[in-house]
């Protein structure tokens, strides 16, 4: 959110405060104050005017203003009621040189999973794509995907949803998929140009609007305040990517893959065995009958629990 507008908002929430007082406090014209208040109203903030000045009456449930208000992570929110795919829009922004933007939508009409699979995105979800420009080699990019999964699991934990991560980046509840993550990037041999981390959360959505293998927050705990959840996810993601050494411990804490018997479908065939560890930047170590194998990408299926 634009800096002066955020300052106006802060003053209004501590209000009542008059237009002239605001103008003086922020060192801008009264007309500018008025414009900011109008914009805030357009974004869905309820700004009431009383005899003794303006006061903030309500904040929007969702949208750019609703998420940015109180957000302590360096992301600018670009919100769409409906869009084809937030990842496609984030890629456009990334290619144009943008960074630190979170593209957010209530509904997507052409969303994608990995390998161009369809991703159901009805109204009421949290469809989010983050444009990042980290100064890291491309080989380290998977840590961003793991950070997104861990941040999402932690944010869900905060609203009472007992989520578990299935390697590398599905977030499940009771074995059903609640969140999918799609990371895309561009770069050269030694440096990433940009990474787009797309996170799709089935939030305030009916169970029959998503595939049978999926679940939604509505089904699990009832509707949630999506702005609050999005903020805590962005803040946790920013913390984790700011200290990459914290990502794997956070991921390990939230995963149900480690210690399980798994089958990983990779481009070189299936790897079957017990998942025993995850290594930087996201490699799964599987103990197979032929010894340890390290897998960096693939579709993971949890088999029956490993014998102890
Ligand atoms: C994923 O792919 O899990 C990554 C999904 C990423 C979606 C986000 S939303 C914001 C951003 N914008 C985009 O366009 N994409 C990202 P994958 O592992 O390939 O899983 C896809 C499979 O999950 C599908 O083939 C279905 O079986 C299933 N599926 C489809 N929609 C689902 C949903 N809403 N919830 C759970 N499972 C779903």
Tab-separated table of N, CA and C in Angstrom, residues 50-210:
chain	number	residue	atom	x	y	z
A	50	UNK	N	-17.653	11.608	11.476
A	50	UNK	CA	-18.452	12.071	12.626
A	50	UNK	C	-18.178	13.555	12.815
A	51	UNK	N	-18.855	14.140	13.775
A	51	UNK	CA	-18.656	15.569	14.050
A	51	UNK	C	-17.199	15.885	14.353
A	52	UNK	N	-16.521	14.986	15.063
A	52	UNK	CA	-15.143	15.278	15.471
A	52	UNK	C	-14.099	14.666	14.533
A	53	UNK	N	-14.534	14.245	13.361
A	53	UNK	CA	-13.548	13.781	12.382
A	53	UNK	C	-13.886	12.423	11.798
A	54	UNK	N	-12.908	11.896	11.080
A	54	UNK	CA	-13.074	10.586	10.429
A	54	UNK	C	-12.633	9.477	11.363
A	55	UNK	N	-13.259	8.327	11.157
A	55	UNK	CA	-12.839	7.169	11.942
A	55	UNK	C	-12.970	5.914	11.076
A	56	UNK	N	-12.057	4.976	11.309
A	56	UNK	CA	-12.106	3.715	10.564
A	56	UNK	C	-13.119	2.801	11.237
A	57	UNK	N	-14.116	2.405	10.450
A	57	UNK	CA	-15.245	1.681	10.998
A	57	UNK	C	-15.154	0.177	10.716
A	58	UNK	N	-14.613	-0.160	9.538
A	58	UNK	CA	-14.510	-1.576	9.178
A	58	UNK	C	-13.419	-1.760	8.130
A	59	UNK	N	-12.851	-2.952	8.088
A	59	UNK	CA	-11.836	-3.231	7.069
A	59	UNK	C	-12.415	-4.265	6.105
A	60	UNK	N	-11.957	-4.251	4.845
A	60	UNK	CA	-12.528	-5.192	3.879
A	60	UNK	C	-12.181	-6.628	4.242
A	61	UNK	N	-13.075	-7.554	3.883
A	61	UNK	CA	-12.863	-8.957	4.226
A	61	UNK	C	-11.646	-9.502	3.488
A	62	UNK	N	-11.464	-9.094	2.227
A	62	UNK	CA	-10.392	-9.640	1.399
A	62	UNK	C	-9.960	-8.530	0.471
A	63	UNK	N	-9.147	-8.820	-0.522
A	63	UNK	CA	-8.725	-7.780	-1.458
A	63	UNK	C	-7.403	-7.175	-1.035
A	64	UNK	N	-6.886	-6.268	-1.895
A	64	UNK	CA	-5.552	-5.714	-1.659
A	64	UNK	C	-5.476	-4.992	-0.318
A	65	UNK	N	-6.443	-4.087	-0.078
A	65	UNK	CA	-6.406	-3.303	1.158
A	65	UNK	C	-6.542	-4.188	2.376
A	66	UNK	N	-7.478	-5.123	2.309
A	66	UNK	CA	-7.751	-6.002	3.450
A	66	UNK	C	-6.541	-6.824	3.834
A	67	UNK	N	-5.765	-7.258	2.864
A	67	UNK	CA	-4.590	-8.078	3.174
A	67	UNK	C	-3.408	-7.200	3.569
A	68	UNK	N	-3.228	-6.083	2.868
A	68	UNK	CA	-2.055	-5.246	3.156
A	68	UNK	C	-2.152	-4.552	4.504
A	69	UNK	N	-3.382	-4.337	4.959
A	69	UNK	CA	-3.533	-3.613	6.218
A	69	UNK	C	-3.048	-4.484	7.378
A	70	UNK	N	-1.969	-4.041	8.022
A	70	UNK	CA	-1.429	-4.810	9.136
A	70	UNK	C	-0.424	-5.858	8.692
A	71	UNK	N	-0.097	-5.898	7.401
A	71	UNK	CA	0.856	-6.891	6.897
A	71	UNK	C	2.284	-6.452	7.215
A	72	UNK	N	3.051	-7.331	7.873
A	72	UNK	CA	4.447	-6.947	8.112
A	72	UNK	C	5.379	-7.854	7.315
A	73	UNK	N	5.151	-7.894	6.034
A	73	UNK	CA	6.079	-8.562	5.116
A	73	UNK	C	6.114	-7.696	3.864
A	74	UNK	N	7.274	-7.633	3.197
A	74	UNK	CA	7.431	-6.649	2.109
A	74	UNK	C	6.783	-7.089	0.800
A	75	UNK	N	5.458	-7.242	0.814
A	75	UNK	CA	4.753	-7.591	-0.415
A	75	UNK	C	3.698	-6.546	-0.724
A	76	UNK	N	3.645	-6.177	-1.973
A	76	UNK	CA	2.582	-5.317	-2.500
A	76	UNK	C	1.525	-6.287	-3.036
A	77	UNK	N	0.251	-6.068	-2.684
A	77	UNK	CA	-0.781	-7.008	-3.143
A	77	UNK	C	-1.454	-6.478	-4.413
A	78	UNK	N	-1.527	-7.312	-5.424
A	78	UNK	CA	-2.326	-6.986	-6.613
A	78	UNK	C	-3.505	-7.955	-6.615
A	79	UNK	N	-4.697	-7.395	-6.408
A	79	UNK	CA	-5.875	-8.260	-6.216
A	79	UNK	C	-6.785	-8.275	-7.442
A	80	UNK	N	-7.335	-9.453	-7.740
A	80	UNK	CA	-8.317	-9.600	-8.832
A	80	UNK	C	-9.516	-10.393	-8.307
A	81	UNK	N	-10.733	-9.909	-8.582
A	81	UNK	CA	-11.912	-10.720	-8.235
A	81	UNK	C	-11.865	-12.017	-9.019
A	82	UNK	N	-11.501	-11.914	-10.288
A	82	UNK	CA	-11.423	-13.102	-11.126
A	82	UNK	C	-10.291	-12.912	-12.127
A	83	UNK	N	-9.535	-13.962	-12.370
A	83	UNK	CA	-8.389	-13.878	-13.291
A	83	UNK	C	-8.178	-15.271	-13.871
A	84	UNK	N	-7.504	-15.357	-15.021
A	84	UNK	CA	-7.206	-16.675	-15.594
A	84	UNK	C	-6.367	-17.484	-14.628
A	85	UNK	N	-5.154	-17.008	-14.389
A	85	UNK	CA	-4.239	-17.691	-13.474
A	85	UNK	C	-3.342	-16.653	-12.800
A	86	UNK	N	-3.279	-16.684	-11.481
A	86	UNK	CA	-2.403	-15.725	-10.781
A	86	UNK	C	-0.943	-15.999	-11.140
A	87	UNK	N	-0.599	-17.270	-11.436
A	87	UNK	CA	0.784	-17.552	-11.825
A	87	UNK	C	1.124	-16.890	-13.162
A	88	UNK	N	0.175	-16.928	-14.110
A	88	UNK	CA	0.443	-16.293	-15.406
A	88	UNK	C	0.656	-14.793	-15.226
A	89	UNK	N	-0.191	-14.180	-14.406
A	89	UNK	CA	-0.053	-12.734	-14.168
A	89	UNK	C	1.268	-12.440	-13.444
A	90	UNK	N	1.632	-13.275	-12.472
A	90	UNK	CA	2.882	-13.062	-11.735
A	90	UNK	C	4.080	-13.215	-12.671
A	91	UNK	N	3.997	-14.148	-13.598
A	91	UNK	CA	5.090	-14.320	-14.570
A	91	UNK	C	5.253	-13.065	-15.418
A	92	UNK	N	4.105	-12.490	-15.846
A	92	UNK	CA	4.169	-11.246	-16.635
A	92	UNK	C	4.901	-10.170	-15.836
A	93	UNK	N	4.527	-10.049	-14.561
A	93	UNK	CA	5.149	-9.022	-13.719
A	93	UNK	C	6.637	-9.324	-13.539
A	94	UNK	N	6.963	-10.603	-13.360
A	94	UNK	CA	8.366	-10.995	-13.169
A	94	UNK	C	9.189	-10.652	-14.406
A	95	UNK	N	8.639	-10.972	-15.569
A	95	UNK	CA	9.351	-10.701	-16.821
A	95	UNK	C	9.533	-9.194	-16.997
A	96	UNK	N	8.555	-8.418	-16.509
A	96	UNK	CA	8.655	-6.951	-16.617
A	96	UNK	C	9.588	-6.367	-15.546
A	97	UNK	N	10.190	-7.220	-14.718
A	97	UNK	CA	11.186	-6.730	-13.759
A	97	UNK	C	10.662	-6.477	-12.357
A	98	UNK	N	9.369	-6.779	-12.110
A	98	UNK	CA	8.796	-6.517	-10.773
A	98	UNK	C	9.315	-7.524	-9.746
A	99	UNK	N	9.216	-7.138	-8.499
A	99	UNK	CA	9.602	-8.037	-7.414
A	99	UNK	C	8.763	-7.691	-6.187
A	100	UNK	N	8.598	-8.634	-5.285
A	100	UNK	CA	7.863	-8.343	-4.052
A	100	UNK	C	6.385	-8.090	-4.282
A	101	UNK	N	5.840	-8.665	-5.353
A	101	UNK	CA	4.406	-8.512	-5.602
A	101	UNK	C	3.723	-9.844	-5.303
A	102	UNK	N	2.567	-9.771	-4.662
A	102	UNK	CA	1.757	-10.963	-4.443
A	102	UNK	C	0.472	-10.767	-5.233
A	103	UNK	N	0.284	-11.590	-6.264
A	103	UNK	CA	-0.947	-11.519	-7.055
A	103	UNK	C	-1.961	-12.427	-6.371
A	104	UNK	N	-3.135	-11.858	-6.084
A	104	UNK	CA	-4.120	-12.574	-5.266
A	104	UNK	C	-5.469	-12.542	-5.987
A	105	UNK	N	-6.197	-13.651	-5.960
A	105	UNK	CA	-7.511	-13.656	-6.600
A	105	UNK	C	-8.518	-14.423	-5.760
A	106	UNK	N	-9.787	-14.037	-5.948
A	106	UNK	CA	-10.899	-14.742	-5.305
A	106	UNK	C	-11.271	-15.968	-6.123
A	107	UNK	N	-11.080	-15.864	-7.454
A	107	UNK	CA	-11.461	-16.950	-8.360
A	107	UNK	C	-10.477	-16.967	-9.530
A	108	UNK	N	-10.161	-18.167	-10.022
A	108	UNK	CA	-9.354	-18.295	-11.241
A	108	UNK	C	-10.147	-19.115	-12.257
A	109	UNK	N	-9.987	-18.740	-13.515
A	109	UNK	CA	-10.752	-19.437	-14.551
A	109	UNK	C	-9.878	-20.349	-15.412
A	110	UNK	N	-8.559	-20.228	-15.287
A	110	UNK	CA	-7.683	-21.080	-16.108
A	110	UNK	C	-6.439	-21.470	-15.334
A	111	UNK	N	-6.645	-21.893	-14.081
A	111	UNK	CA	-5.481	-22.156	-13.220
A	111	UNK	C	-4.848	-23.494	-13.571
A	112	UNK	N	-3.555	-23.609	-13.260
A	112	UNK	CA	-2.782	-24.803	-13.609
A	112	UNK	C	-2.099	-25.388	-12.400
A	113	UNK	N	-1.960	-26.704	-12.421
A	113	UNK	CA	-1.099	-27.393	-11.481
A	113	UNK	C	0.201	-27.722	-12.184
A	114	UNK	N	0.953	-28.659	-11.619
A	114	UNK	CA	2.188	-29.076	-12.278
A	114	UNK	C	1.823	-29.831	-13.567
A	115	UNK	N	2.738	-29.867	-14.498
A	115	UNK	CA	2.553	-30.579	-15.771
A	115	UNK	C	1.247	-30.173	-16.456
A	116	UNK	N	0.885	-28.900	-16.295
A	116	UNK	CA	-0.319	-28.353	-16.931
A	116	UNK	C	-1.617	-29.043	-16.536
A	117	UNK	N	-1.639	-29.675	-15.370
A	117	UNK	CA	-2.895	-30.268	-14.902
A	117	UNK	C	-3.851	-29.135	-14.526
A	118	UNK	N	-5.148	-29.465	-14.552
A	118	UNK	CA	-6.119	-28.422	-14.187
A	118	UNK	C	-6.134	-28.215	-12.681
A	119	UNK	N	-6.388	-26.984	-12.266
A	119	UNK	CA	-6.495	-26.676	-10.845
A	119	UNK	C	-7.826	-25.954	-10.620
A	120	UNK	N	-8.749	-26.596	-9.915
A	120	UNK	CA	-10.066	-25.992	-9.655
A	120	UNK	C	-9.905	-24.795	-8.722
A	121	UNK	N	-10.453	-23.660	-9.093
A	121	UNK	CA	-10.250	-22.427	-8.321
A	121	UNK	C	-11.527	-21.623	-8.186
A	122	UNK	N	-12.547	-22.192	-7.519
A	122	UNK	CA	-13.804	-21.450	-7.394
A	122	UNK	C	-13.668	-20.214	-6.504
A	123	UNK	N	-14.651	-19.332	-6.613
A	123	UNK	CA	-14.692	-18.144	-5.757
A	123	UNK	C	-14.698	-18.581	-4.293
A	124	UNK	N	-13.954	-17.845	-3.453
A	124	UNK	CA	-13.895	-18.177	-2.026
A	124	UNK	C	-12.557	-18.757	-1.630
A	125	UNK	N	-11.704	-19.058	-2.634
A	125	UNK	CA	-10.383	-19.610	-2.316
A	125	UNK	C	-9.365	-18.519	-2.051
A	126	UNK	N	-8.152	-18.960	-1.765
A	126	UNK	CA	-7.015	-18.037	-1.701
A	126	UNK	C	-6.084	-18.491	-2.813
A	127	UNK	N	-6.082	-17.759	-3.901
A	127	UNK	CA	-5.251	-18.097	-5.066
A	127	UNK	C	-4.196	-17.013	-5.148
A	128	UNK	N	-2.959	-17.433	-4.926
A	128	UNK	CA	-1.912	-16.458	-4.625
A	128	UNK	C	-0.629	-16.811	-5.377
A	129	UNK	N	0.032	-15.822	-5.978
A	129	UNK	CA	1.322	-16.080	-6.623
A	129	UNK	C	2.299	-14.985	-6.244
A	130	UNK	N	3.470	-15.397	-5.759
A	130	UNK	CA	4.457	-14.453	-5.252
A	130	UNK	C	5.607	-14.301	-6.241
A	131	UNK	N	5.943	-13.052	-6.540
A	131	UNK	CA	7.074	-12.780	-7.437
A	131	UNK	C	8.307	-12.502	-6.578
A	132	UNK	N	9.308	-13.367	-6.700
A	132	UNK	CA	10.515	-13.223	-5.882
A	132	UNK	C	11.740	-13.127	-6.790
A	133	UNK	N	12.739	-12.375	-6.343
A	133	UNK	CA	14.003	-12.277	-7.099
A	133	UNK	C	15.171	-12.532	-6.166
A	134	UNK	N	15.312	-13.748	-5.692
A	134	UNK	CA	16.398	-14.012	-4.750
A	134	UNK	C	17.733	-14.113	-5.477
A	135	UNK	N	18.777	-13.788	-4.760
A	135	UNK	CA	20.114	-13.851	-5.345
A	135	UNK	C	20.688	-15.240	-5.044
A	136	UNK	N	20.152	-16.247	-5.726
A	136	UNK	CA	20.598	-17.627	-5.475
A	136	UNK	C	20.753	-18.354	-6.817
A	137	UNK	N	21.554	-19.413	-6.832
A	137	UNK	CA	21.646	-20.213	-8.058
A	137	UNK	C	20.370	-21.013	-8.273
A	138	UNK	N	20.022	-21.316	-9.528
A	138	UNK	CA	18.772	-22.029	-9.814
A	138	UNK	C	18.637	-23.350	-9.052
A	139	UNK	N	19.751	-24.009	-8.781
A	139	UNK	CA	19.681	-25.301	-8.087
A	139	UNK	C	19.055	-25.161	-6.697
A	140	UNK	N	19.099	-23.935	-6.137
A	140	UNK	CA	18.528	-23.746	-4.791
A	140	UNK	C	17.050	-23.368	-4.804
A	141	UNK	N	16.494	-23.198	-5.997
A	141	UNK	CA	15.105	-22.729	-6.087
A	141	UNK	C	14.110	-23.622	-5.330
A	142	UNK	N	14.297	-24.945	-5.295
A	142	UNK	CA	13.305	-25.773	-4.593
A	142	UNK	C	13.081	-25.383	-3.130
A	143	UNK	N	14.054	-24.727	-2.523
A	143	UNK	CA	13.876	-24.346	-1.116
A	143	UNK	C	12.697	-23.359	-0.987
A	144	UNK	N	12.429	-22.589	-2.071
A	144	UNK	CA	11.289	-21.664	-2.050
A	144	UNK	C	9.964	-22.416	-2.008
A	145	UNK	N	9.925	-23.545	-2.719
A	145	UNK	CA	8.717	-24.359	-2.713
A	145	UNK	C	8.502	-24.965	-1.330
A	146	UNK	N	9.584	-25.458	-0.740
A	146	UNK	CA	9.453	-26.045	0.591
A	146	UNK	C	9.092	-24.964	1.614
A	147	UNK	N	9.655	-23.781	1.449
A	147	UNK	CA	9.321	-22.678	2.363
A	147	UNK	C	7.840	-22.335	2.256
A	148	UNK	N	7.314	-22.357	1.025
A	148	UNK	CA	5.891	-22.038	0.833
A	148	UNK	C	5.020	-23.097	1.504
A	149	UNK	N	5.409	-24.370	1.365
A	149	UNK	CA	4.612	-25.435	1.988
A	149	UNK	C	4.663	-25.318	3.505
A	150	UNK	N	5.857	-25.070	4.055
A	150	UNK	CA	5.984	-24.975	5.517
A	150	UNK	C	5.226	-23.747	6.030
A	151	UNK	N	5.349	-22.620	5.309
A	151	UNK	CA	4.658	-21.393	5.742
A	151	UNK	C	3.148	-21.604	5.719
A	152	UNK	N	2.663	-22.300	4.691
A	152	UNK	CA	1.218	-22.532	4.583
A	152	UNK	C	0.746	-23.453	5.707
A	153	UNK	N	1.510	-24.520	5.953
A	153	UNK	CA	1.119	-25.446	7.021
A	153	UNK	C	1.092	-24.717	8.370
A	154	UNK	N	2.086	-23.858	8.608
A	154	UNK	CA	2.125	-23.120	9.874
A	154	UNK	C	0.949	-22.149	9.985
A	155	UNK	N	0.650	-21.457	8.881
A	155	UNK	CA	-0.466	-20.501	8.902
A	155	UNK	C	-1.779	-21.246	9.161
A	156	UNK	N	-1.932	-22.421	8.558
A	156	UNK	CA	-3.162	-23.208	8.754
A	156	UNK	C	-3.258	-23.690	10.197
A	157	UNK	N	-2.113	-24.060	10.749
A	157	UNK	CA	-2.073	-24.484	12.145
A	157	UNK	C	-2.651	-23.381	13.043
A	158	UNK	N	-2.330	-22.136	12.689
A	158	UNK	CA	-2.800	-20.983	13.461
A	158	UNK	C	-4.312	-20.815	13.462
A	159	UNK	N	-5.012	-21.430	12.501
A	159	UNK	CA	-6.478	-21.337	12.506
A	159	UNK	C	-7.103	-22.691	12.845
A	160	UNK	N	-6.280	-23.573	13.411
A	160	UNK	CA	-6.834	-24.835	13.911
A	160	UNK	C	-7.004	-25.919	12.869
A	161	UNK	N	-6.325	-25.758	11.704
A	161	UNK	CA	-6.376	-26.812	10.679
A	161	UNK	C	-5.098	-27.644	10.804
A	162	UNK	N	-5.297	-28.932	11.048
A	162	UNK	CA	-4.161	-29.804	11.302
A	162	UNK	C	-3.616	-30.326	9.969
A	163	UNK	N	-2.766	-29.506	9.346
A	163	UNK	CA	-2.302	-29.824	7.990
A	163	UNK	C	-0.965	-30.546	8.034
A	164	UNK	N	-0.743	-31.394	7.047
A	164	UNK	CA	0.524	-32.112	6.954
A	164	UNK	C	1.048	-31.966	5.522
A	165	UNK	N	2.369	-31.884	5.391
A	165	UNK	CA	2.948	-31.728	4.055
A	165	UNK	C	3.310	-33.094	3.500
A	166	UNK	N	2.905	-33.336	2.262
A	166	UNK	CA	3.372	-34.528	1.549
A	166	UNK	C	4.445	-34.045	0.579
A	167	UNK	N	5.617	-34.667	0.672
A	167	UNK	CA	6.737	-34.224	-0.167
A	167	UNK	C	6.342	-34.131	-1.627
A	168	UNK	N	6.780	-33.115	-2.369
A	168	UNK	CA	7.543	-31.994	-1.827
A	168	UNK	C	6.663	-30.862	-1.311
A	169	UNK	N	5.432	-30.738	-1.853
A	169	UNK	CA	4.731	-29.490	-1.552
A	169	UNK	C	3.207	-29.577	-1.554
A	170	UNK	N	2.652	-30.762	-1.381
A	170	UNK	CA	1.196	-30.800	-1.209
A	170	UNK	C	0.889	-30.635	0.274
A	171	UNK	N	-0.145	-29.882	0.567
A	171	UNK	CA	-0.554	-29.757	1.964
A	171	UNK	C	-1.896	-30.463	2.096
A	172	UNK	N	-1.924	-31.468	2.966
A	172	UNK	CA	-3.090	-32.338	3.073
A	172	UNK	C	-3.712	-32.240	4.462
A	173	UNK	N	-4.985	-32.600	4.532
A	173	UNK	CA	-5.624	-32.807	5.839
A	173	UNK	C	-6.295	-34.169	5.759
A	174	UNK	N	-5.918	-35.048	6.666
A	174	UNK	CA	-6.484	-36.395	6.657
A	174	UNK	C	-6.300	-37.083	5.313
A	175	UNK	N	-5.187	-36.836	4.662
A	175	UNK	CA	-4.882	-37.495	3.386
A	175	UNK	C	-5.518	-36.812	2.177
A	176	UNK	N	-6.341	-35.789	2.394
A	176	UNK	CA	-6.955	-35.085	1.249
A	176	UNK	C	-6.271	-33.731	1.044
A	177	UNK	N	-6.187	-33.357	-0.237
A	177	UNK	CA	-5.371	-32.179	-0.582
A	177	UNK	C	-6.131	-30.872	-0.331
A	178	UNK	N	-5.518	-30.021	0.483
A	178	UNK	CA	-6.117	-28.728	0.803
A	178	UNK	C	-5.413	-27.607	0.038
A	179	UNK	N	-4.121	-27.814	-0.247
A	179	UNK	CA	-3.297	-26.759	-0.857
A	179	UNK	C	-2.394	-27.383	-1.914
A	180	UNK	N	-2.249	-26.708	-3.045
A	180	UNK	CA	-1.265	-27.110	-4.047
A	180	UNK	C	-0.319	-25.951	-4.313
A	181	UNK	N	0.912	-26.278	-4.640
A	181	UNK	CA	1.926	-25.240	-4.862
A	181	UNK	C	2.616	-25.486	-6.200
A	182	UNK	N	2.740	-24.441	-6.973
A	182	UNK	CA	3.378	-24.540	-8.287
A	182	UNK	C	4.447	-23.454	-8.389
A	183	UNK	N	5.713	-23.883	-8.468
A	183	UNK	CA	6.813	-22.925	-8.548
A	183	UNK	C	7.345	-22.893	-9.981
A	184	UNK	N	7.522	-21.696	-10.496
A	184	UNK	CA	8.091	-21.545	-11.831
A	184	UNK	C	9.230	-20.544	-11.731
A	185	UNK	N	10.236	-20.723	-12.604
A	185	UNK	CA	11.351	-19.772	-12.524
A	185	UNK	C	12.042	-19.601	-13.854
A	186	UNK	N	12.855	-18.554	-13.923
A	186	UNK	CA	13.721	-18.345	-15.081
A	186	UNK	C	15.068	-17.901	-14.550
A	187	UNK	N	16.119	-18.251	-15.287
A	187	UNK	CA	17.430	-17.822	-14.817
A	187	UNK	C	18.521	-18.299	-15.720
A	188	UNK	N	19.731	-17.975	-15.322
A	188	UNK	CA	20.891	-18.459	-16.053
A	188	UNK	C	21.569	-19.515	-15.209
A	189	UNK	N	22.725	-19.996	-15.686
A	189	UNK	CA	23.374	-21.117	-14.998
A	189	UNK	C	23.658	-20.800	-13.531
A	190	UNK	N	24.081	-19.573	-13.251
A	190	UNK	CA	24.554	-19.309	-11.890
A	190	UNK	C	23.599	-18.472	-11.053
A	191	UNK	N	22.563	-17.929	-11.657
A	191	UNK	CA	21.678	-17.036	-10.875
A	191	UNK	C	20.247	-17.113	-11.362
A	192	UNK	N	19.331	-17.131	-10.388
A	192	UNK	CA	17.907	-17.086	-10.707
A	192	UNK	C	17.552	-15.667	-11.150
A	193	UNK	N	16.758	-15.514	-12.212
A	193	UNK	CA	16.265	-14.182	-12.577
A	193	UNK	C	15.022	-13.880	-11.746
A	194	UNK	N	14.085	-14.814	-11.740
A	194	UNK	CA	12.893	-14.659	-10.898
A	194	UNK	C	12.324	-16.028	-10.550
A	195	UNK	N	11.600	-16.061	-9.466
A	195	UNK	CA	10.854	-17.258	-9.078
A	195	UNK	C	9.420	-16.813	-8.808
A	196	UNK	N	8.466	-17.543	-9.354
A	196	UNK	CA	7.057	-17.298	-9.021
A	196	UNK	C	6.577	-18.508	-8.220
A	197	UNK	N	6.120	-18.246	-7.004
A	197	UNK	CA	5.607	-19.324	-6.161
A	197	UNK	C	4.084	-19.187	-6.114
A	198	UNK	N	3.392	-20.142	-6.724
A	198	UNK	CA	1.926	-20.111	-6.759
A	198	UNK	C	1.366	-21.026	-5.679
A	199	UNK	N	0.479	-20.486	-4.871
A	199	UNK	CA	-0.094	-21.253	-3.763
A	199	UNK	C	-1.614	-21.210	-3.894
A	200	UNK	N	-2.234	-22.364	-3.949
A	200	UNK	CA	-3.695	-22.410	-4.059
A	200	UNK	C	-4.280	-23.068	-2.822
A	201	UNK	N	-5.090	-22.325	-2.084
A	201	UNK	CA	-5.693	-22.862	-0.853
A	201	UNK	C	-7.210	-22.929	-1.035
A	202	UNK	N	-7.775	-24.109	-0.860
A	202	UNK	CA	-9.232	-24.267	-0.900
A	202	UNK	C	-9.780	-23.735	0.421
A	203	UNK	N	-10.118	-22.474	0.438
A	203	UNK	CA	-10.499	-21.836	1.707
A	203	UNK	C	-12.014	-21.923	1.925
A	204	UNK	N	-12.722	-20.839	1.638
A	204	UNK	CA	-14.165	-20.795	1.913
A	204	UNK	C	-14.937	-21.328	0.708
A	205	UNK	N	-14.737	-22.611	0.478
A	205	UNK	CA	-15.204	-23.255	-0.736
A	205	UNK	C	-15.938	-24.536	-0.335
A	206	UNK	N	-17.051	-24.851	-1.023
A	206	UNK	CA	-17.763	-26.108	-0.750
A	206	UNK	C	-16.932	-27.301	-1.215
A	207	UNK	N	-17.068	-28.412	-0.499
A	207	UNK	CA	-16.330	-29.614	-0.858
A	207	UNK	C	-16.634	-30.105	-2.262
A	208	UNK	N	-17.876	-29.863	-2.738
A	208	UNK	CA	-18.185	-30.404	-4.065
A	208	UNK	C	-17.708	-29.506	-5.206
A	209	UNK	N	-17.035	-28.401	-4.873
A	209	UNK	CA	-16.480	-27.535	-5.921
A	209	UNK	C	-15.022	-27.895	-6.226
A	210	UNK	N	-14.477	-28.864	-5.503
A	210	UNK	CA	-13.089	-29.301	-5.732
A	210	UNK	C	-13.106	-30.821	-5.954
